[in-house]
Amino acid sequence: MDREIEKNYDPKNLEFKWYKHWKENNCFKANKKNEKVFSIIMPPPNVTGKLHMGHALDIMCQDVIVRHKRMSGFNTLWIPGTDHAGIATQAKVEKKIFKEEKKTKHDLGREEFLKRIWDWKEEYGSEIINQLQQLGASCDWDYLTFTMDKTPNRAVRKVFTQLYNEGLIYKDKRIINWDTVLQSAISDAEVEYKEIKGKFYHIHYKVEGSDEVLEVATTRPETLYGDTAVAVNPKDPRFKKLIGKYAIIPICERVVPIIGDSYVDMELGTGCLKVTPGHDFNDFDIGKRHDLEVINILNPNGSLNSHAKAVEGLNANEARKKTVEILKEKELLVDVKEHKHQVAHGERSDSIIEPMVSTQWFLNVKDMAKKSYQSVKKGKMDFVPKQWENTFFSWMGEPRDWCLSRQLWWGHRIPVYQCNSCEYEFAFEAEPSECPKCQAHQLSQDPDVLDTWFSSGLWPLSTLGWPNKEEMEEKGFDTYFPNSMLVTGFDIIFFWVARMSMMSLKLMEKPPFKDVYIHGLVRDKQGRKMSKSLGNGIDPIDLINQYGCDAMRFTLANGCGHNRGFNLDPRLIESSRNFMNKIWNAFRFISPFLRRKVGNYSISTKGIDVPTKWILTELNFTARKMNKHLDDYRFDEAASTVYSFVYDKFCSWYLELSKPILYSDDKALVKERANILRFLFEELLKLLHPISPFITEEIWSYFYEEESIISQKYPVFKDQYQFEDDHEKMDHFIELVTQIRNLRASVGLKPKEKIEVQFFTDDKRTADFIYENRHYLDQLAQVKKGNIHKKEAGRPGKSTMSTTSLVETFIPLEGLIDIDIEIIRLEKQIDKTKKELEKVEKKISNSNFMDRAPEEVVIEVKMKAKDFSAKLEALEKNLISLK
RNA sequence: GGGCCCUUAGCUCAGUUGGUUAGAGCGCUACCUUGACAUGGUAGAGGUCAGAGAUUCGAAUUCUCUAGGGCCCACCA
């Protein structure tokens, strides 16, 4: 060691230092020589956004897997990217410009406004990259792709054109979800329903040419200006006879037909439905069936237009109030009932969504969805945990056509053109110079842009250069597509996973990934979703600043089990930070004994002692478990496995047992032990590295200055480190030490006070082992003298005792022992042992158990019975002698 | 209405093919400034595994029902 390690563990400096180092030294590059391939794409965060805990979890999962695969000899590629996030970004910049300059996008014009967004993207787009790097993401930055880069744009245009020419993309005037704030269409997936307390208004509609009235129930009286029919169920005896007659809509006095349609539920409301095809999905369908007129009564901002003269210019709420007032005056409002109902809100804008009829571009997804469905059913793409495939199926089962167009400016503009002279309409992959039909040069492009998820859907392809042949070659498309896996949250299974799956199957005839790992949601410590409105969000960057990224990642991994999100209490991170500190100090302890040594080396297992054989065996178990858990995406199990090895096995026992050796005068022995400690330390660093990359690299650098831990081989189970017998011996020894410590504590002996102990055992191996390791007993339990007797020997008088199956341990305590307390303690133990014994004996006396249980279980139970009764006997004898 | 998940120690959670003395971290209690670490050490207390029933020699684990909680989809004039 020529460098000395800092006294205090300070994650901040070393984390920053190492990320920079890794990046500059191309440590995240795929090793193309490796035969096994692992590839994965990062779900692209919004380019101008800020990372939240969900991202931190997402990145942690991916990075752990990626680092593990890389260390396990895979040709590993992780592709980073950022998303233009159409609506979110445009809305943000629009707001900013209005705030600062009091100008709308229309004041600036399309070209200037887009320039402003690009400027904003250039200015703030790198922030998200910085944050990803602070999380330690070991992705290949040369692959960094933005969804509006040239290649993704080409992919979008190519695919749109193909689907257009196949007739799958079509323009249609139909009812869509209209966001009244964004003033754009949005897709079904972007609509969120919230329960709102509303009212049921019962209104009388007069039947033309008679005194009869129809009582219509509605939650939205203000839409009556758009009514073009009143519908009843054709089987309804109450209203059957009215079908074919006409009703008069109140206020606007329009005469509309009374129609029969089986959609109408006779039980619901009054059994009489006002039909507003312009502003209700079901009514639109009814209108289609009956060829009804569609009247649009709303302006793009959601206010009422001139079709609703009486309330023109008012917003929906005001219009409702006023309409109700007018109805009251006319005595047509007959009843008002409280009613809870679901109201559509925009997922992004949180504004009210109005169903509105409008001309939009749609993608017919029926066949694509069917194929996606099948590919998961047939196991070509697996969800982990498996139950998430249900979510996928529920979306793919009966998909509505995807509304692709958005009335925005920021995004991929729809590549459809119309010839100004002959009006021919066509989609074109490249920028067209003339009309393919009449060769005129004056062309108008469709003003709308595509849903963000259209380009996201092509992400697994476009990030690998598709459809540009040269770029695909350069980026290794054939090697890395399809991806090995995807890591994401369940909230975007519809938005994203579904779309990627459909697109990839359509274009490549392969699903885009083998595995789709779905992690849970990070919530606050009370289990509430983190949200702006609750103000309970935790900023991962704050946590990193406070505790270090390694500790945060470790905490996230530790809490990331299957089937569950998790509730993040910052105090948990504190304990991970303490774990990092533990490792730091363990290294600080051993480092003075180490000699700097270049190159790989191995340790000899010849002549090593039992604790060393034990720790090597533990290392073996740990390596095996880590590989399994990481392969199974069990981040929680992996974290606790490595924690237990480092903390409970290595630090608490092996390091403690190494102290007398390291402080001894036998130089050869010191050297040998130091060598083994170094080996173990290197192994544990490698084991932990995928989860906590920075501290492991920092310590690694004290061993090897030139080589990064990133490219080391991940530990695996090795037969030469497996010593099962010695492992068992050592476990017995640990049990013995713990027992003595327990006895000492129970009689209130001072920690430093040396004691004498009497052991009673008939097991020769145990006796030998205690004898050979008596110096450890001194060190670990302050036993200055230990006598080993056969069980037939007499027990000491006033003493405290305890027993395992093999050995009885007595601490003679002349004058020190409080007999009453000792009796209580023994009685408690006897009680417990009796209960266990009874349990086991009951099994043995049950002939059904003896006949039917497998042999090894029977043997085990018999062994237990023997152990328990021996233990009980010893305890009872001692109790009698005390009394 | 359809579907998924959850209920285990005071708190957050493990417990993967049924057989464990049901585990961990945090918190709590007692003792300890022992030469890696007080961001520490040692020991300990704390659970009739939501409830009922069924299957089984044997259930925290499988099945059914009940209660409570969370989420998704569809729909409600």
mmCIF file of N, CA and C in Angstrom, chain A residues 336-398:
data_model
loop_
_atom_site.group_PDB
_atom_site.id
_atom_site.type_symbol
_atom_site.label_atom_id
_atom_site.label_comp_id
_atom_site.label_asym_id
_atom_site.label_seq_id
_atom_site.Cartn_x
_atom_site.Cartn_y
_atom_site.Cartn_z
ATOM 1 N N VAL A 336 -83.291 16.700 -8.513
ATOM 2 C CA VAL A 336 -81.829 16.746 -8.488
ATOM 3 C C VAL A 336 -81.364 15.762 -7.423
ATOM 4 N N LYS A 337 -80.489 14.853 -7.820
ATOM 5 C CA LYS A 337 -80.003 13.855 -6.863
ATOM 6 C C LYS A 337 -78.493 13.919 -6.775
ATOM 7 N N GLU A 338 -77.985 13.661 -5.565
ATOM 8 C CA GLU A 338 -76.532 13.579 -5.402
ATOM 9 C C GLU A 338 -76.032 12.358 -6.164
ATOM 10 N N HIS A 339 -74.861 12.486 -6.752
ATOM 11 C CA HIS A 339 -74.363 11.387 -7.556
ATOM 12 C C HIS A 339 -72.845 11.492 -7.688
ATOM 13 N N LYS A 340 -72.189 10.368 -7.427
ATOM 14 C CA LYS A 340 -70.731 10.340 -7.626
ATOM 15 C C LYS A 340 -70.460 9.761 -8.991
ATOM 16 N N HIS A 341 -69.595 10.385 -9.734
ATOM 17 C CA HIS A 341 -69.244 9.781 -11.020
ATOM 18 C C HIS A 341 -67.805 10.082 -11.401
ATOM 19 N N GLN A 342 -67.343 9.339 -12.396
ATOM 20 C CA GLN A 342 -65.953 9.431 -12.832
ATOM 21 C C GLN A 342 -65.849 10.502 -13.905
ATOM 22 N N VAL A 343 -64.923 11.420 -13.703
ATOM 23 C CA VAL A 343 -64.730 12.470 -14.687
ATOM 24 C C VAL A 343 -63.332 12.356 -15.277
ATOM 25 N N ALA A 344 -63.266 12.448 -16.594
ATOM 26 C CA ALA A 344 -61.989 12.286 -17.287
ATOM 27 C C ALA A 344 -61.079 13.485 -17.071
ATOM 28 N N HIS A 345 -59.827 13.189 -16.737
ATOM 29 C CA HIS A 345 -58.811 14.219 -16.586
ATOM 30 C C HIS A 345 -57.595 13.860 -17.428
ATOM 31 N N GLY A 346 -56.878 14.879 -17.854
ATOM 32 C CA GLY A 346 -55.661 14.634 -18.628
ATOM 33 C C GLY A 346 -54.562 14.138 -17.717
ATOM 34 N N GLU A 347 -53.907 13.096 -18.124
ATOM 35 C CA GLU A 347 -52.853 12.494 -17.335
ATOM 36 C C GLU A 347 -51.726 13.502 -17.087
ATOM 37 N N ARG A 348 -51.408 14.285 -18.072
ATOM 38 C CA ARG A 348 -50.314 15.247 -17.972
ATOM 39 C C ARG A 348 -50.765 16.589 -17.415
ATOM 40 N N SER A 349 -51.848 17.112 -18.002
ATOM 41 C CA SER A 349 -52.218 18.482 -17.689
ATOM 42 C C SER A 349 -53.153 18.560 -16.492
ATOM 43 N N ASP A 350 -53.752 17.430 -16.136
ATOM 44 C CA ASP A 350 -54.750 17.378 -15.076
ATOM 45 C C ASP A 350 -55.971 18.251 -15.372
ATOM 46 N N SER A 351 -56.107 18.636 -16.620
ATOM 47 C CA SER A 351 -57.263 19.451 -16.974
ATOM 48 C C SER A 351 -58.404 18.536 -17.388
ATOM 49 N N ILE A 352 -59.589 19.134 -17.508
ATOM 50 C CA ILE A 352 -60.755 18.328 -17.866
ATOM 51 C C ILE A 352 -60.682 17.909 -19.327
ATOM 52 N N ILE A 353 -61.028 16.651 -19.531
ATOM 53 C CA ILE A 353 -61.026 16.113 -20.889
ATOM 54 C C ILE A 353 -62.466 16.095 -21.383
ATOM 55 N N GLU A 354 -62.679 16.676 -22.538
ATOM 56 C CA GLU A 354 -64.011 16.650 -23.126
ATOM 57 C C GLU A 354 -64.004 15.704 -24.315
ATOM 58 N N PRO A 355 -64.961 14.797 -24.351
ATOM 59 C CA PRO A 355 -65.110 14.032 -25.589
ATOM 60 C C PRO A 355 -65.557 15.000 -26.679
ATOM 61 N N MET A 356 -64.912 14.965 -27.795
ATOM 62 C CA MET A 356 -65.256 15.897 -28.855
ATOM 63 C C MET A 356 -65.051 15.222 -30.199
ATOM 64 N N VAL A 357 -65.846 15.605 -31.164
ATOM 65 C CA VAL A 357 -65.693 15.007 -32.483
ATOM 66 C C VAL A 357 -64.705 15.837 -33.270
ATOM 67 N N SER A 358 -63.735 15.160 -33.832
ATOM 68 C CA SER A 358 -62.708 15.897 -34.529
ATOM 69 C C SER A 358 -62.004 14.975 -35.507
ATOM 70 N N THR A 359 -61.348 15.565 -36.493
ATOM 71 C CA THR A 359 -60.664 14.757 -37.489
ATOM 72 C C THR A 359 -59.240 14.505 -37.022
ATOM 73 N N GLN A 360 -58.892 13.244 -36.896
ATOM 74 C CA GLN A 360 -57.571 12.884 -36.377
ATOM 75 C C GLN A 360 -57.020 11.698 -37.154
ATOM 76 N N TRP A 361 -55.732 11.443 -36.944
ATOM 77 C CA TRP A 361 -55.099 10.254 -37.517
ATOM 78 C C TRP A 361 -55.186 9.109 -36.526
ATOM 79 N N PHE A 362 -55.525 7.949 -37.038
ATOM 80 C CA PHE A 362 -55.634 6.770 -36.182
ATOM 81 C C PHE A 362 -54.798 5.627 -36.741
ATOM 82 N N LEU A 363 -54.350 4.787 -35.823
ATOM 83 C CA LEU A 363 -53.673 3.557 -36.243
ATOM 84 C C LEU A 363 -54.543 2.377 -35.853
ATOM 85 N N ASN A 364 -54.860 1.580 -36.845
ATOM 86 C CA ASN A 364 -55.619 0.361 -36.592
ATOM 87 C C ASN A 364 -54.662 -0.669 -35.974
ATOM 88 N N VAL A 365 -54.856 -0.960 -34.702
ATOM 89 C CA VAL A 365 -53.897 -1.824 -34.007
ATOM 90 C C VAL A 365 -54.403 -3.256 -33.819
ATOM 91 N N LYS A 366 -55.544 -3.573 -34.418
ATOM 92 C CA LYS A 366 -56.141 -4.876 -34.117
ATOM 93 C C LYS A 366 -55.199 -6.054 -34.348
ATOM 94 N N ASP A 367 -54.626 -6.113 -35.549
ATOM 95 C CA ASP A 367 -53.736 -7.247 -35.844
ATOM 96 C C ASP A 367 -52.451 -7.191 -35.034
ATOM 97 N N MET A 368 -51.915 -5.998 -34.920
ATOM 98 C CA MET A 368 -50.663 -5.840 -34.186
ATOM 99 C C MET A 368 -50.843 -6.262 -32.732
ATOM 100 N N ALA A 369 -51.978 -5.871 -32.173
ATOM 101 C CA ALA A 369 -52.233 -6.216 -30.774
ATOM 102 C C ALA A 369 -52.383 -7.724 -30.618
ATOM 103 N N LYS A 370 -53.037 -8.327 -31.574
ATOM 104 C CA LYS A 370 -53.254 -9.771 -31.508
ATOM 105 C C LYS A 370 -51.918 -10.502 -31.498
ATOM 106 N N LYS A 371 -51.022 -10.053 -32.364
ATOM 107 C CA LYS A 371 -49.706 -10.701 -32.433
ATOM 108 C C LYS A 371 -48.925 -10.487 -31.140
ATOM 109 N N SER A 372 -49.033 -9.295 -30.573
ATOM 110 C CA SER A 372 -48.346 -9.035 -29.302
ATOM 111 C C SER A 372 -48.857 -9.953 -28.217
ATOM 112 N N TYR A 373 -50.158 -10.057 -28.190
ATOM 113 C CA TYR A 373 -50.828 -10.917 -27.218
ATOM 114 C C TYR A 373 -50.276 -12.333 -27.328
ATOM 115 N N GLN A 374 -50.229 -12.816 -28.570
ATOM 116 C CA GLN A 374 -49.761 -14.175 -28.810
ATOM 117 C C GLN A 374 -48.309 -14.364 -28.395
ATOM 118 N N SER A 375 -47.484 -13.357 -28.666
ATOM 119 C CA SER A 375 -46.058 -13.539 -28.390
ATOM 120 C C SER A 375 -45.814 -13.701 -26.886
ATOM 121 N N VAL A 376 -46.641 -13.030 -26.074
ATOM 122 C CA VAL A 376 -46.496 -13.206 -24.627
ATOM 123 C C VAL A 376 -47.103 -14.539 -24.202
ATOM 124 N N LYS A 377 -48.240 -14.854 -24.783
ATOM 125 C CA LYS A 377 -48.879 -16.143 -24.472
ATOM 126 C C LYS A 377 -47.944 -17.310 -24.761
ATOM 127 N N LYS A 378 -47.225 -17.196 -25.859
ATOM 128 C CA LYS A 378 -46.333 -18.290 -26.254
ATOM 129 C C LYS A 378 -44.984 -18.228 -25.554
ATOM 130 N N GLY A 379 -44.818 -17.243 -24.669
ATOM 131 C CA GLY A 379 -43.571 -17.188 -23.900
ATOM 132 C C GLY A 379 -42.385 -16.639 -24.663
ATOM 133 N N LYS A 380 -42.676 -15.895 -25.744
ATOM 134 C CA LYS A 380 -41.547 -15.294 -26.482
ATOM 135 C C LYS A 380 -41.087 -14.016 -25.796
ATOM 136 N N MET A 381 -41.960 -13.445 -25.023
ATOM 137 C CA MET A 381 -41.583 -12.293 -24.193
ATOM 138 C C MET A 381 -42.201 -12.562 -22.825
ATOM 139 N N ASP A 382 -41.348 -12.533 -21.781
ATOM 140 C CA ASP A 382 -41.828 -12.884 -20.443
ATOM 141 C C ASP A 382 -41.866 -11.676 -19.524
ATOM 142 N N PHE A 383 -42.961 -11.563 -18.802
ATOM 143 C CA PHE A 383 -43.025 -10.537 -17.767
ATOM 144 C C PHE A 383 -42.522 -11.127 -16.456
ATOM 145 N N VAL A 384 -41.746 -10.336 -15.739
ATOM 146 C CA VAL A 384 -41.250 -10.727 -14.419
ATOM 147 C C VAL A 384 -41.557 -9.585 -13.458
ATOM 148 N N PRO A 385 -42.325 -9.798 -12.409
ATOM 149 C CA PRO A 385 -43.077 -10.999 -12.057
ATOM 150 C C PRO A 385 -44.205 -11.267 -13.056
ATOM 151 N N LYS A 386 -44.530 -12.524 -13.159
ATOM 152 C CA LYS A 386 -45.397 -12.991 -14.234
ATOM 153 C C LYS A 386 -46.782 -12.344 -14.246
ATOM 154 N N GLN A 387 -47.289 -12.005 -13.072
ATOM 155 C CA GLN A 387 -48.682 -11.553 -13.072
ATOM 156 C C GLN A 387 -48.908 -10.274 -13.892
ATOM 157 N N TRP A 388 -47.821 -9.561 -14.193
ATOM 158 C CA TRP A 388 -48.005 -8.332 -14.968
ATOM 159 C C TRP A 388 -48.464 -8.616 -16.380
ATOM 160 N N GLU A 389 -48.326 -9.853 -16.829
ATOM 161 C CA GLU A 389 -48.819 -10.135 -18.172
ATOM 162 C C GLU A 389 -50.337 -9.954 -18.233
ATOM 163 N N ASN A 390 -50.996 -10.063 -17.093
ATOM 164 C CA ASN A 390 -52.439 -9.807 -17.083
ATOM 165 C C ASN A 390 -52.751 -8.380 -17.489
ATOM 166 N N THR A 391 -51.943 -7.465 -16.961
ATOM 167 C CA THR A 391 -52.120 -6.055 -17.301
ATOM 168 C C THR A 391 -51.928 -5.864 -18.799
ATOM 169 N N PHE A 392 -50.912 -6.516 -19.300
ATOM 170 C CA PHE A 392 -50.614 -6.437 -20.722
ATOM 171 C C PHE A 392 -51.772 -7.015 -21.542
ATOM 172 N N PHE A 393 -52.257 -8.161 -21.115
ATOM 173 C CA PHE A 393 -53.358 -8.801 -21.841
ATOM 174 C C PHE A 393 -54.620 -7.946 -21.831
ATOM 175 N N SER A 394 -54.871 -7.311 -20.685
ATOM 176 C CA SER A 394 -56.113 -6.547 -20.598
ATOM 177 C C SER A 394 -56.095 -5.389 -21.591
ATOM 178 N N TRP A 395 -54.920 -4.936 -21.919
ATOM 179 C CA TRP A 395 -54.816 -3.856 -22.890
ATOM 180 C C TRP A 395 -54.859 -4.403 -24.307
ATOM 181 N N MET A 396 -54.182 -5.516 -24.508
ATOM 182 C CA MET A 396 -54.050 -6.089 -25.845
ATOM 183 C C MET A 396 -55.283 -6.862 -26.282
ATOM 184 N N GLY A 397 -56.121 -7.209 -25.320
ATOM 185 C CA GLY A 397 -57.289 -8.015 -25.643
ATOM 186 C C GLY A 397 -58.240 -7.327 -26.592
ATOM 187 N N GLU A 398 -58.596 -6.108 -26.258
ATOM 188 C CA GLU A 398 -59.583 -5.420 -27.072
ATOM 189 C C GLU A 398 -59.208 -3.957 -27.265
#
